[in-house]
Amino acid sequence: MKLLFATGPSIHTRLLFAVLASIALLFADQRTRHLESLRTTLSLLTDPIKYLVDMPTTVFRHTADSVSSYAALKKENERLREDHLMQQTRLLKLDVLEKENIRLRALLENSFKLGEQVMIAELLSVKMAPYEHIVVVNKGTRFGVHPQQPVMDENGVVGQVFRSFPMTSEVMLITDPNHAIPVQVNRNGLLTIAVGSGQTNRLILPFLPNDADIKPGDLLITSGLGGVFPQGYPVAVVDKFTSESDKPFATVTATPKAFLDRSRELMIVWSNSTPIPLVSKQAAEQNQVLQDALE
């Protein structure tokens, strides 16, 4: 019982002893180098404890940095992906505009070569009725377009205006089964008629005899007959000539020169068919006055 209730030195005594011991250690450390080895030995014991104490804070800091870096990288990656898609879309649009510019330059160049008054029209839609090859363009009577006007692209004859409205017009392609165009062989001037076959890449020449002077590779141009298409426009190239001994006419097919299934811009042509007067209007009026005076 005495040991159970026995007490040691008081708390003040212990504090005084600790203060005196600290002062003694500080004095000894200041005067001598004997405590260096002790300090080194103690550091080997205390450094792992310090690392263990700092580890949660360090791990938390590294984890927070990693999460924030991952979020920033993910956000930047999404932004770069969006920028890439936008730039890719712009490149595609620029490519389309470049091709359209090339087509328009080709149309303008050919319009100067034609020597006719032309208007460039853009394709709006294609009629989906079976066995009809009719397209709609964005020029109509408001622009002076009227039925039976020739329509071309940069390569050749496309067709003719079939029906015109104030803002749009319908164009019947030369491959429509109801369309026929007078043509002549550019090599020898042979006259015939090219009829639409119902296929976008084929014309039929049904009225040529078996001994006609025509062969694959011959260029067919407009003959100027019929009063719709002026003379000299390229129409098609003959790709097949087959003599039919049991029939009065040969089987002849041709491929249109125009890109009927790819052209987006077309040229509507006005023929310069108005006769040029030999004298001016003023001179004609003066002659009329003289004739009236003589009478």
PDB file of C-alpha atoms in Angstrom:
ATOM      1  CA  MET A   1       0.000   0.000   0.000  1.00  0.00           C
ATOM      2  CA  LYS A   2       2.895   2.359   0.711  1.00  0.00           C
ATOM      3  CA  LEU A   3       4.333   1.781  -2.748  1.00  0.00           C
ATOM      4  CA  LEU A   4       0.930   2.352  -4.350  1.00  0.00           C
ATOM      5  CA  PHE A   5       0.554   5.778  -2.819  1.00  0.00           C
ATOM      6  CA  ALA A   6       4.290   6.689  -2.994  1.00  0.00           C
ATOM      7  CA  THR A   7       5.061   9.872  -4.930  1.00  0.00           C
ATOM      8  CA  GLY A   8       8.191  10.961  -6.793  1.00  0.00           C
ATOM      9  CA  PRO A   9       9.710  14.396  -7.305  1.00  0.00           C
ATOM     10  CA  SER A  10       7.226  17.192  -7.887  1.00  0.00           C
ATOM     11  CA  ILE A  11       6.465  18.615 -11.336  1.00  0.00           C
ATOM     12  CA  HIS A  12       8.366  21.777 -10.535  1.00  0.00           C
ATOM     13  CA  THR A  13      11.414  19.791  -9.598  1.00  0.00           C
ATOM     14  CA  ARG A  14      11.253  17.877 -12.840  1.00  0.00           C
ATOM     15  CA  LEU A  15      10.889  21.099 -14.864  1.00  0.00           C
ATOM     16  CA  LEU A  16      13.853  22.667 -13.084  1.00  0.00           C
ATOM     17  CA  PHE A  17      15.926  19.563 -13.738  1.00  0.00           C
ATOM     18  CA  ALA A  18      14.967  19.618 -17.446  1.00  0.00           C
ATOM     19  CA  VAL A  19      15.846  23.298 -17.777  1.00  0.00           C
ATOM     20  CA  LEU A  20      19.212  22.817 -16.108  1.00  0.00           C
ATOM     21  CA  ALA A  21      19.949  19.790 -18.294  1.00  0.00           C
ATOM     22  CA  SER A  22      19.064  21.732 -21.445  1.00  0.00           C
ATOM     23  CA  ILE A  23      21.313  24.620 -20.399  1.00  0.00           C
ATOM     24  CA  ALA A  24      24.132  22.204 -19.711  1.00  0.00           C
ATOM     25  CA  LEU A  25      23.707  20.478 -23.098  1.00  0.00           C
ATOM     26  CA  LEU A  26      23.615  23.817 -24.889  1.00  0.00           C
ATOM     27  CA  PHE A  27      26.755  24.965 -23.087  1.00  0.00           C
ATOM     28  CA  ALA A  28      28.512  21.702 -23.819  1.00  0.00           C
ATOM     29  CA  ASP A  29      27.476  21.802 -27.481  1.00  0.00           C
ATOM     30  CA  GLN A  30      28.765  25.344 -27.757  1.00  0.00           C
ATOM     31  CA  ARG A  31      32.131  24.580 -26.128  1.00  0.00           C
ATOM     32  CA  THR A  32      32.925  21.113 -27.405  1.00  0.00           C
ATOM     33  CA  ARG A  33      32.251  18.848 -30.428  1.00  0.00           C
ATOM     34  CA  HIS A  34      31.510  15.715 -28.467  1.00  0.00           C
ATOM     35  CA  LEU A  35      27.770  15.909 -29.045  1.00  0.00           C
ATOM     36  CA  GLU A  36      28.019  15.797 -32.861  1.00  0.00           C
ATOM     37  CA  SER A  37      28.130  12.028 -32.944  1.00  0.00           C
ATOM     38  CA  LEU A  38      25.208  11.869 -30.551  1.00  0.00           C
ATOM     39  CA  ARG A  39      23.204  14.296 -32.669  1.00  0.00           C
ATOM     40  CA  THR A  40      23.944  12.236 -35.794  1.00  0.00           C
ATOM     41  CA  THR A  41      22.881   9.045 -34.077  1.00  0.00           C
ATOM     42  CA  LEU A  42      19.693  10.603 -32.834  1.00  0.00           C
ATOM     43  CA  SER A  43      18.915  12.006 -36.304  1.00  0.00           C
ATOM     44  CA  LEU A  44      18.986   8.463 -37.691  1.00  0.00           C
ATOM     45  CA  LEU A  45      16.218   7.655 -35.242  1.00  0.00           C
ATOM     46  CA  THR A  46      14.178  10.827 -35.637  1.00  0.00           C
ATOM     47  CA  ASP A  47      14.307  11.353 -39.443  1.00  0.00           C
ATOM     48  CA  PRO A  48      12.060   8.354 -40.254  1.00  0.00           C
ATOM     49  CA  ILE A  49       9.607   9.617 -37.674  1.00  0.00           C
ATOM     50  CA  LYS A  50       9.572  13.060 -39.370  1.00  0.00           C
ATOM     51  CA  TYR A  51       9.027  11.445 -42.799  1.00  0.00           C
ATOM     52  CA  LEU A  52       6.201   9.344 -41.378  1.00  0.00           C
ATOM     53  CA  VAL A  53       4.610  12.414 -39.840  1.00  0.00           C
ATOM     54  CA  ASP A  54       4.914  14.416 -43.098  1.00  0.00           C
ATOM     55  CA  MET A  55       3.828  11.527 -45.336  1.00  0.00           C
ATOM     56  CA  PRO A  56       0.034  12.124 -45.192  1.00  0.00           C
ATOM     57  CA  THR A  57       0.491  15.806 -46.034  1.00  0.00           C
ATOM     58  CA  THR A  58       2.934  15.001 -48.833  1.00  0.00           C
ATOM     59  CA  VAL A  59       0.724  12.255 -50.276  1.00  0.00           C
ATOM     60  CA  PHE A  60      -2.335  14.500 -50.134  1.00  0.00           C
ATOM     61  CA  ARG A  61      -0.434  17.338 -51.824  1.00  0.00           C
ATOM     62  CA  HIS A  62       0.869  15.069 -54.613  1.00  0.00           C
ATOM     63  CA  THR A  63      -2.567  13.537 -55.076  1.00  0.00           C
ATOM     64  CA  ALA A  64      -4.210  16.948 -55.301  1.00  0.00           C
ATOM     65  CA  ASP A  65      -1.580  18.107 -57.796  1.00  0.00           C
ATOM     66  CA  SER A  66      -2.067  14.959 -59.872  1.00  0.00           C
ATOM     67  CA  VAL A  67      -5.855  15.324 -59.901  1.00  0.00           C
ATOM     68  CA  SER A  68      -5.685  19.012 -60.830  1.00  0.00           C
ATOM     69  CA  SER A  69      -3.071  18.269 -63.523  1.00  0.00           C
ATOM     70  CA  TYR A  70      -5.243  15.459 -64.917  1.00  0.00           C
ATOM     71  CA  ALA A  71      -8.301  17.735 -64.968  1.00  0.00           C
ATOM     72  CA  ALA A  72      -6.321  20.512 -66.661  1.00  0.00           C
ATOM     73  CA  LEU A  73      -4.865  18.105 -69.230  1.00  0.00           C
ATOM     74  CA  LYS A  74      -8.305  16.620 -69.911  1.00  0.00           C
ATOM     75  CA  LYS A  75      -9.808  20.064 -70.383  1.00  0.00           C
ATOM     76  CA  GLU A  76      -6.955  21.124 -72.662  1.00  0.00           C
ATOM     77  CA  ASN A  77      -7.300  17.886 -74.629  1.00  0.00           C
ATOM     78  CA  GLU A  78     -11.023  18.531 -75.158  1.00  0.00           C
ATOM     79  CA  ARG A  79     -10.291  22.099 -76.253  1.00  0.00           C
ATOM     80  CA  LEU A  80      -7.614  20.939 -78.685  1.00  0.00           C
ATOM     81  CA  ARG A  81      -9.976  18.290 -80.057  1.00  0.00           C
ATOM     82  CA  GLU A  82     -12.679  20.910 -80.626  1.00  0.00           C
ATOM     83  CA  ASP A  83     -10.147  23.221 -82.281  1.00  0.00           C
ATOM     84  CA  HIS A  84      -9.010  20.358 -84.497  1.00  0.00           C
ATOM     85  CA  LEU A  85     -12.591  19.604 -85.559  1.00  0.00           C
ATOM     86  CA  MET A  86     -13.239  23.274 -86.280  1.00  0.00           C
ATOM     87  CA  GLN A  87     -10.057  23.602 -88.309  1.00  0.00           C
ATOM     88  CA  GLN A  88     -10.856  20.374 -90.164  1.00  0.00           C
ATOM     89  CA  THR A  89     -14.323  21.695 -91.001  1.00  0.00           C
ATOM     90  CA  ARG A  90     -12.821  24.954 -92.234  1.00  0.00           C
ATOM     91  CA  LEU A  91     -10.340  23.049 -94.386  1.00  0.00           C
ATOM     92  CA  LEU A  92     -13.155  21.008 -95.898  1.00  0.00           C
ATOM     93  CA  LYS A  93     -15.117  24.172 -96.634  1.00  0.00           C
ATOM     94  CA  LEU A  94     -12.045  25.816 -98.148  1.00  0.00           C
ATOM     95  CA  ASP A  95     -11.519  22.747-100.312  1.00  0.00           C
ATOM     96  CA  VAL A  96     -15.136  22.951-101.502  1.00  0.00           C
ATOM     97  CA  LEU A  97     -14.770  26.678-102.203  1.00  0.00           C
ATOM     98  CA  GLU A  98     -11.532  26.052-104.086  1.00  0.00           C
ATOM     99  CA  LYS A  99     -13.179  23.438-106.303  1.00  0.00           C
ATOM    100  CA  GLU A 100     -16.181  25.716-106.828  1.00  0.00           C
ATOM    101  CA  ASN A 101     -13.830  28.552-107.783  1.00  0.00           C
ATOM    102  CA  ILE A 102     -12.115  26.291-110.316  1.00  0.00           C
ATOM    103  CA  ARG A 103     -15.479  25.324-111.818  1.00  0.00           C
ATOM    104  CA  LEU A 104     -16.635  28.937-112.030  1.00  0.00           C
ATOM    105  CA  ARG A 105     -13.375  30.007-113.653  1.00  0.00           C
ATOM    106  CA  ALA A 106     -13.806  27.231-116.211  1.00  0.00           C
ATOM    107  CA  LEU A 107     -17.379  28.346-116.880  1.00  0.00           C
ATOM    108  CA  LEU A 108     -16.337  31.969-117.329  1.00  0.00           C
ATOM    109  CA  GLU A 109     -13.484  30.981-119.590  1.00  0.00           C
ATOM    110  CA  ASN A 110     -15.800  28.919-121.780  1.00  0.00           C
ATOM    111  CA  SER A 111     -18.396  31.687-121.824  1.00  0.00           C
ATOM    112  CA  PHE A 112     -15.856  34.002-123.428  1.00  0.00           C
ATOM    113  CA  LYS A 113     -15.017  31.317-125.966  1.00  0.00           C
ATOM    114  CA  LEU A 114     -18.682  30.847-126.858  1.00  0.00           C
ATOM    115  CA  GLY A 115     -19.114  34.457-127.854  1.00  0.00           C
ATOM    116  CA  GLU A 116     -22.727  34.345-126.643  1.00  0.00           C
ATOM    117  CA  GLN A 117     -24.527  36.072-123.814  1.00  0.00           C
ATOM    118  CA  VAL A 118     -24.596  33.635-120.905  1.00  0.00           C
ATOM    119  CA  MET A 119     -25.821  33.528-117.307  1.00  0.00           C
ATOM    120  CA  ILE A 120     -24.457  31.186-114.656  1.00  0.00           C
ATOM    121  CA  ALA A 121     -27.169  29.306-112.743  1.00  0.00           C
ATOM    122  CA  GLU A 122     -26.762  27.034-109.734  1.00  0.00           C
ATOM    123  CA  LEU A 123     -28.345  23.615-109.507  1.00  0.00           C
ATOM    124  CA  LEU A 124     -31.052  23.470-106.843  1.00  0.00           C
ATOM    125  CA  SER A 125     -32.582  20.011-107.127  1.00  0.00           C
ATOM    126  CA  VAL A 126     -33.092  16.996-109.355  1.00  0.00           C
ATOM    127  CA  LYS A 127     -36.498  15.667-110.351  1.00  0.00           C
ATOM    128  CA  MET A 128     -36.885  12.153-108.999  1.00  0.00           C
ATOM    129  CA  ALA A 129     -39.637  10.997-111.389  1.00  0.00           C
ATOM    130  CA  PRO A 130     -38.640   7.778-113.181  1.00  0.00           C
ATOM    131  CA  TYR A 131     -37.499   8.089-116.800  1.00  0.00           C
ATOM    132  CA  GLU A 132     -37.303  11.882-116.496  1.00  0.00           C
ATOM    133  CA  HIS A 133     -33.983  13.699-116.483  1.00  0.00           C
ATOM    134  CA  ILE A 134     -34.990  17.174-115.316  1.00  0.00           C
ATOM    135  CA  VAL A 135     -33.099  19.456-112.948  1.00  0.00           C
ATOM    136  CA  VAL A 136     -34.076  22.753-111.320  1.00  0.00           C
ATOM    137  CA  VAL A 137     -31.816  25.830-111.387  1.00  0.00           C
ATOM    138  CA  ASN A 138     -32.022  29.101-109.459  1.00  0.00           C
ATOM    139  CA  LYS A 139     -32.676  31.428-112.416  1.00  0.00           C
ATOM    140  CA  GLY A 140     -36.117  32.128-113.901  1.00  0.00           C
ATOM    141  CA  THR A 141     -38.174  34.622-115.871  1.00  0.00           C
ATOM    142  CA  ARG A 142     -37.129  37.364-113.457  1.00  0.00           C
ATOM    143  CA  PHE A 143     -33.670  37.047-115.019  1.00  0.00           C
ATOM    144  CA  GLY A 144     -34.982  36.791-118.579  1.00  0.00           C
ATOM    145  CA  VAL A 145     -34.841  32.998-118.800  1.00  0.00           C
ATOM    146  CA  HIS A 146     -37.365  31.467-121.165  1.00  0.00           C
ATOM    147  CA  PRO A 147     -38.170  27.960-122.473  1.00  0.00           C
ATOM    148  CA  GLN A 148     -35.988  26.349-125.166  1.00  0.00           C
ATOM    149  CA  GLN A 149     -32.844  28.175-124.096  1.00  0.00           C
ATOM    150  CA  PRO A 150     -29.660  26.090-124.422  1.00  0.00           C
ATOM    151  CA  VAL A 151     -27.970  25.087-121.179  1.00  0.00           C
ATOM    152  CA  MET A 152     -24.315  24.083-120.962  1.00  0.00           C
ATOM    153  CA  ASP A 153     -21.498  23.376-118.548  1.00  0.00           C
ATOM    154  CA  GLU A 154     -17.775  23.866-119.109  1.00  0.00           C
ATOM    155  CA  ASN A 155     -17.560  20.704-121.239  1.00  0.00           C
ATOM    156  CA  GLY A 156     -20.590  20.677-123.486  1.00  0.00           C
ATOM    157  CA  VAL A 157     -24.351  20.796-123.937  1.00  0.00           C
ATOM    158  CA  VAL A 158     -26.396  19.869-120.858  1.00  0.00           C
ATOM    159  CA  GLY A 159     -29.914  20.350-122.204  1.00  0.00           C
ATOM    160  CA  GLN A 160     -32.478  23.091-122.641  1.00  0.00           C
ATOM    161  CA  VAL A 161     -34.843  25.083-120.474  1.00  0.00           C
ATOM    162  CA  PHE A 162     -38.052  23.070-120.301  1.00  0.00           C
ATOM    163  CA  ARG A 163     -40.202  25.301-118.095  1.00  0.00           C
ATOM    164  CA  SER A 164     -39.436  28.655-116.463  1.00  0.00           C
ATOM    165  CA  PHE A 165     -40.890  30.276-113.362  1.00  0.00           C
ATOM    166  CA  PRO A 166     -40.200  33.683-111.814  1.00  0.00           C
ATOM    167  CA  MET A 167     -37.361  32.463-109.563  1.00  0.00           C
ATOM    168  CA  THR A 168     -36.455  29.023-110.920  1.00  0.00           C
ATOM    169  CA  SER A 169     -36.393  27.045-114.142  1.00  0.00           C
ATOM    170  CA  GLU A 170     -36.593  23.391-115.074  1.00  0.00           C
ATOM    171  CA  VAL A 171     -33.924  22.085-117.435  1.00  0.00           C
ATOM    172  CA  MET A 172     -34.445  18.922-119.465  1.00  0.00           C
ATOM    173  CA  LEU A 173     -31.168  17.062-119.902  1.00  0.00           C
ATOM    174  CA  ILE A 174     -30.136  15.737-123.307  1.00  0.00           C
ATOM    175  CA  THR A 175     -30.324  12.198-121.885  1.00  0.00           C
ATOM    176  CA  ASP A 176     -34.048  12.491-121.130  1.00  0.00           C
ATOM    177  CA  PRO A 177     -35.980   9.986-123.323  1.00  0.00           C
ATOM    178  CA  ASN A 178     -38.212  12.839-124.538  1.00  0.00           C
ATOM    179  CA  HIS A 179     -35.293  14.985-125.677  1.00  0.00           C
ATOM    180  CA  ALA A 180     -33.756  15.039-129.146  1.00  0.00           C
ATOM    181  CA  ILE A 181     -31.006  17.323-130.414  1.00  0.00           C
ATOM    182  CA  PRO A 182     -29.825  17.805-134.033  1.00  0.00           C
ATOM    183  CA  VAL A 183     -26.104  17.042-134.252  1.00  0.00           C
ATOM    184  CA  GLN A 184     -23.433  16.596-136.857  1.00  0.00           C
ATOM    185  CA  VAL A 185     -20.193  14.657-136.938  1.00  0.00           C
ATOM    186  CA  ASN A 186     -17.386  17.159-136.533  1.00  0.00           C
ATOM    187  CA  ARG A 187     -15.078  15.078-138.729  1.00  0.00           C
ATOM    188  CA  ASN A 188     -17.187  15.015-141.893  1.00  0.00           C
ATOM    189  CA  GLY A 189     -20.317  17.090-141.236  1.00  0.00           C
ATOM    190  CA  LEU A 190     -22.705  14.110-141.247  1.00  0.00           C
ATOM    191  CA  LEU A 191     -26.108  15.232-139.914  1.00  0.00           C
ATOM    192  CA  THR A 192     -28.261  13.163-137.568  1.00  0.00           C
ATOM    193  CA  ILE A 193     -30.284  13.369-134.359  1.00  0.00           C
ATOM    194  CA  ALA A 194     -29.173  12.321-130.868  1.00  0.00           C
ATOM    195  CA  VAL A 195     -31.956  11.069-128.614  1.00  0.00           C
ATOM    196  CA  GLY A 196     -31.862  10.606-124.855  1.00  0.00           C
ATOM    197  CA  SER A 197     -31.605   7.029-123.656  1.00  0.00           C
ATOM    198  CA  GLY A 198     -32.812   7.495-120.086  1.00  0.00           C
ATOM    199  CA  GLN A 199     -29.261   6.919-118.791  1.00  0.00           C
ATOM    200  CA  THR A 200     -27.111   9.842-117.680  1.00  0.00           C
ATOM    201  CA  ASN A 201     -24.078   8.618-119.597  1.00  0.00           C
ATOM    202  CA  ARG A 202     -25.562   7.599-122.954  1.00  0.00           C
ATOM    203  CA  LEU A 203     -27.199   9.060-126.050  1.00  0.00           C
ATOM    204  CA  ILE A 204     -28.688   7.098-128.945  1.00  0.00           C
ATOM    205  CA  LEU A 205     -28.332   7.932-132.635  1.00  0.00           C
ATOM    206  CA  PRO A 206     -31.240   5.891-134.052  1.00  0.00           C
ATOM    207  CA  PHE A 207     -31.407   7.187-137.629  1.00  0.00           C
ATOM    208  CA  LEU A 208     -28.033   6.286-139.114  1.00  0.00           C
ATOM    209  CA  PRO A 209     -27.838   3.665-141.873  1.00  0.00           C
ATOM    210  CA  ASN A 210     -25.482   0.726-141.644  1.00  0.00           C
ATOM    211  CA  ASP A 211     -23.038   2.295-144.120  1.00  0.00           C
ATOM    212  CA  ALA A 212     -22.900   5.711-142.391  1.00  0.00           C
ATOM    213  CA  ASP A 213     -19.478   7.316-142.199  1.00  0.00           C
ATOM    214  CA  ILE A 214     -19.224   7.401-138.425  1.00  0.00           C
ATOM    215  CA  LYS A 215     -16.958   5.587-136.020  1.00  0.00           C
ATOM    216  CA  PRO A 216     -16.105   5.469-132.295  1.00  0.00           C
ATOM    217  CA  GLY A 217     -14.246   8.548-131.153  1.00  0.00           C
ATOM    218  CA  ASP A 218     -16.050  10.962-133.479  1.00  0.00           C
ATOM    219  CA  LEU A 219     -17.093  14.220-131.829  1.00  0.00           C
ATOM    220  CA  LEU A 220     -20.733  15.232-132.195  1.00  0.00           C
ATOM    221  CA  ILE A 221     -21.523  18.951-132.173  1.00  0.00           C
ATOM    222  CA  THR A 222     -24.741  20.907-132.493  1.00  0.00           C
ATOM    223  CA  SER A 223     -25.716  21.396-136.125  1.00  0.00           C
ATOM    224  CA  GLY A 224     -27.732  24.576-135.588  1.00  0.00           C
ATOM    225  CA  LEU A 225     -30.839  23.021-137.131  1.00  0.00           C
ATOM    226  CA  GLY A 226     -34.072  23.239-135.207  1.00  0.00           C
ATOM    227  CA  GLY A 227     -33.503  26.805-134.010  1.00  0.00           C
ATOM    228  CA  VAL A 228     -32.740  25.924-130.369  1.00  0.00           C
ATOM    229  CA  PHE A 229     -29.034  25.153-130.145  1.00  0.00           C
ATOM    230  CA  PRO A 230     -26.584  27.379-132.025  1.00  0.00           C
ATOM    231  CA  GLN A 231     -24.077  25.583-134.195  1.00  0.00           C
ATOM    232  CA  GLY A 232     -20.772  24.276-132.930  1.00  0.00           C
ATOM    233  CA  TYR A 233     -21.430  23.323-129.312  1.00  0.00           C
ATOM    234  CA  PRO A 234     -19.891  19.952-128.294  1.00  0.00           C
ATOM    235  CA  VAL A 235     -22.539  17.372-127.470  1.00  0.00           C
ATOM    236  CA  ALA A 236     -21.096  13.854-127.214  1.00  0.00           C
ATOM    237  CA  VAL A 237     -18.431  11.420-128.382  1.00  0.00           C
ATOM    238  CA  VAL A 238     -19.390   8.265-130.296  1.00  0.00           C
ATOM    239  CA  ASP A 239     -18.417   5.183-128.304  1.00  0.00           C
ATOM    240  CA  LYS A 240     -20.122   2.356-130.221  1.00  0.00           C
ATOM    241  CA  PHE A 241     -21.147   1.673-133.829  1.00  0.00           C
ATOM    242  CA  THR A 242     -22.746  -1.684-134.675  1.00  0.00           C
ATOM    243  CA  SER A 243     -24.108  -2.539-138.112  1.00  0.00           C
ATOM    244  CA  GLU A 244     -27.414  -4.404-138.098  1.00  0.00           C
ATOM    245  CA  SER A 245     -27.726  -6.474-141.298  1.00  0.00           C
ATOM    246  CA  ASP A 246     -31.343  -7.347-140.622  1.00  0.00           C
ATOM    247  CA  LYS A 247     -32.331  -3.756-139.764  1.00  0.00           C
ATOM    248  CA  PRO A 248     -32.311  -0.571-141.824  1.00  0.00           C
ATOM    249  CA  PHE A 249     -30.416   1.404-139.199  1.00  0.00           C
ATOM    250  CA  ALA A 250     -27.224   0.754-137.255  1.00  0.00           C
ATOM    251  CA  THR A 251     -26.951   0.784-133.446  1.00  0.00           C
ATOM    252  CA  VAL A 252     -24.953   3.862-132.478  1.00  0.00           C
ATOM    253  CA  THR A 253     -24.436   5.203-128.946  1.00  0.00           C
ATOM    254  CA  ALA A 254     -22.487   8.176-127.653  1.00  0.00           C
ATOM    255  CA  THR A 255     -21.294   9.531-124.301  1.00  0.00           C
ATOM    256  CA  PRO A 256     -22.238  13.147-123.447  1.00  0.00           C
ATOM    257  CA  LYS A 257     -19.383  15.579-123.110  1.00  0.00           C
ATOM    258  CA  ALA A 258     -21.075  17.437-120.250  1.00  0.00           C
ATOM    259  CA  PHE A 259     -20.843  16.079-116.711  1.00  0.00           C
ATOM    260  CA  LEU A 260     -24.578  15.620-116.300  1.00  0.00           C
ATOM    261  CA  ASP A 261     -24.348  13.875-112.936  1.00  0.00           C
ATOM    262  CA  ARG A 262     -21.714  16.159-111.378  1.00  0.00           C
ATOM    263  CA  SER A 263     -22.201  19.734-112.589  1.00  0.00           C
ATOM    264  CA  ARG A 264     -23.312  22.174-109.900  1.00  0.00           C
ATOM    265  CA  GLU A 265     -23.109  25.336-111.993  1.00  0.00           C
ATOM    266  CA  LEU A 266     -24.634  25.610-115.454  1.00  0.00           C
ATOM    267  CA  MET A 267     -24.628  28.242-118.183  1.00  0.00           C
ATOM    268  CA  ILE A 268     -27.895  29.430-119.701  1.00  0.00           C
ATOM    269  CA  VAL A 269     -27.157  30.760-123.189  1.00  0.00           C
ATOM    270  CA  TRP A 270     -28.814  33.564-125.111  1.00  0.00           C
ATOM    271  CA  SER A 271     -28.192  33.258-128.841  1.00  0.00           C
ATOM    272  CA  ASN A 272     -27.133  36.449-130.563  1.00  0.00           C
ATOM    273  CA  SER A 273     -29.537  35.882-133.426  1.00  0.00           C
ATOM    274  CA  THR A 274     -30.734  39.477-133.867  1.00  0.00           C
ATOM    275  CA  PRO A 275     -29.653  40.644-137.374  1.00  0.00           C
ATOM    276  CA  ILE A 276     -27.190  43.524-137.408  1.00  0.00           C
ATOM    277  CA  PRO A 277     -28.515  46.430-139.542  1.00  0.00           C
ATOM    278  CA  LEU A 278     -26.327  47.539-142.451  1.00  0.00           C
ATOM    279  CA  VAL A 279     -26.969  51.235-141.693  1.00  0.00           C
ATOM    280  CA  SER A 280     -27.600  53.038-138.452  1.00  0.00           C
ATOM    281  CA  LYS A 281     -31.089  53.969-137.298  1.00  0.00           C
ATOM    282  CA  GLN A 282     -30.416  57.667-137.851  1.00  0.00           C
ATOM    283  CA  ALA A 283     -29.253  57.076-141.403  1.00  0.00           C
ATOM    284  CA  ALA A 284     -32.312  54.956-142.102  1.00  0.00           C
ATOM    285  CA  GLU A 285     -34.594  57.758-140.878  1.00  0.00           C
ATOM    286  CA  GLN A 286     -32.796  60.301-143.096  1.00  0.00           C
ATOM    287  CA  ASN A 287     -33.178  58.032-146.125  1.00  0.00           C
ATOM    288  CA  GLN A 288     -36.853  57.653-145.346  1.00  0.00           C
ATOM    289  CA  VAL A 289     -37.271  61.468-145.196  1.00  0.00           C
ATOM    290  CA  LEU A 290     -35.486  61.838-148.563  1.00  0.00           C
ATOM    291  CA  GLN A 291     -37.703  59.211-150.151  1.00  0.00           C
ATOM    292  CA  ASP A 292     -40.821  60.964-148.806  1.00  0.00           C
ATOM    293  CA  ALA A 293     -39.589  64.322-150.145  1.00  0.00           C
ATOM    294  CA  LEU A 294     -38.882  62.885-153.613  1.00  0.00           C
ATOM    295  CA  GLU A 295     -42.326  61.411-153.765  1.00  0.00           C
TER     296      GLU A 295
END
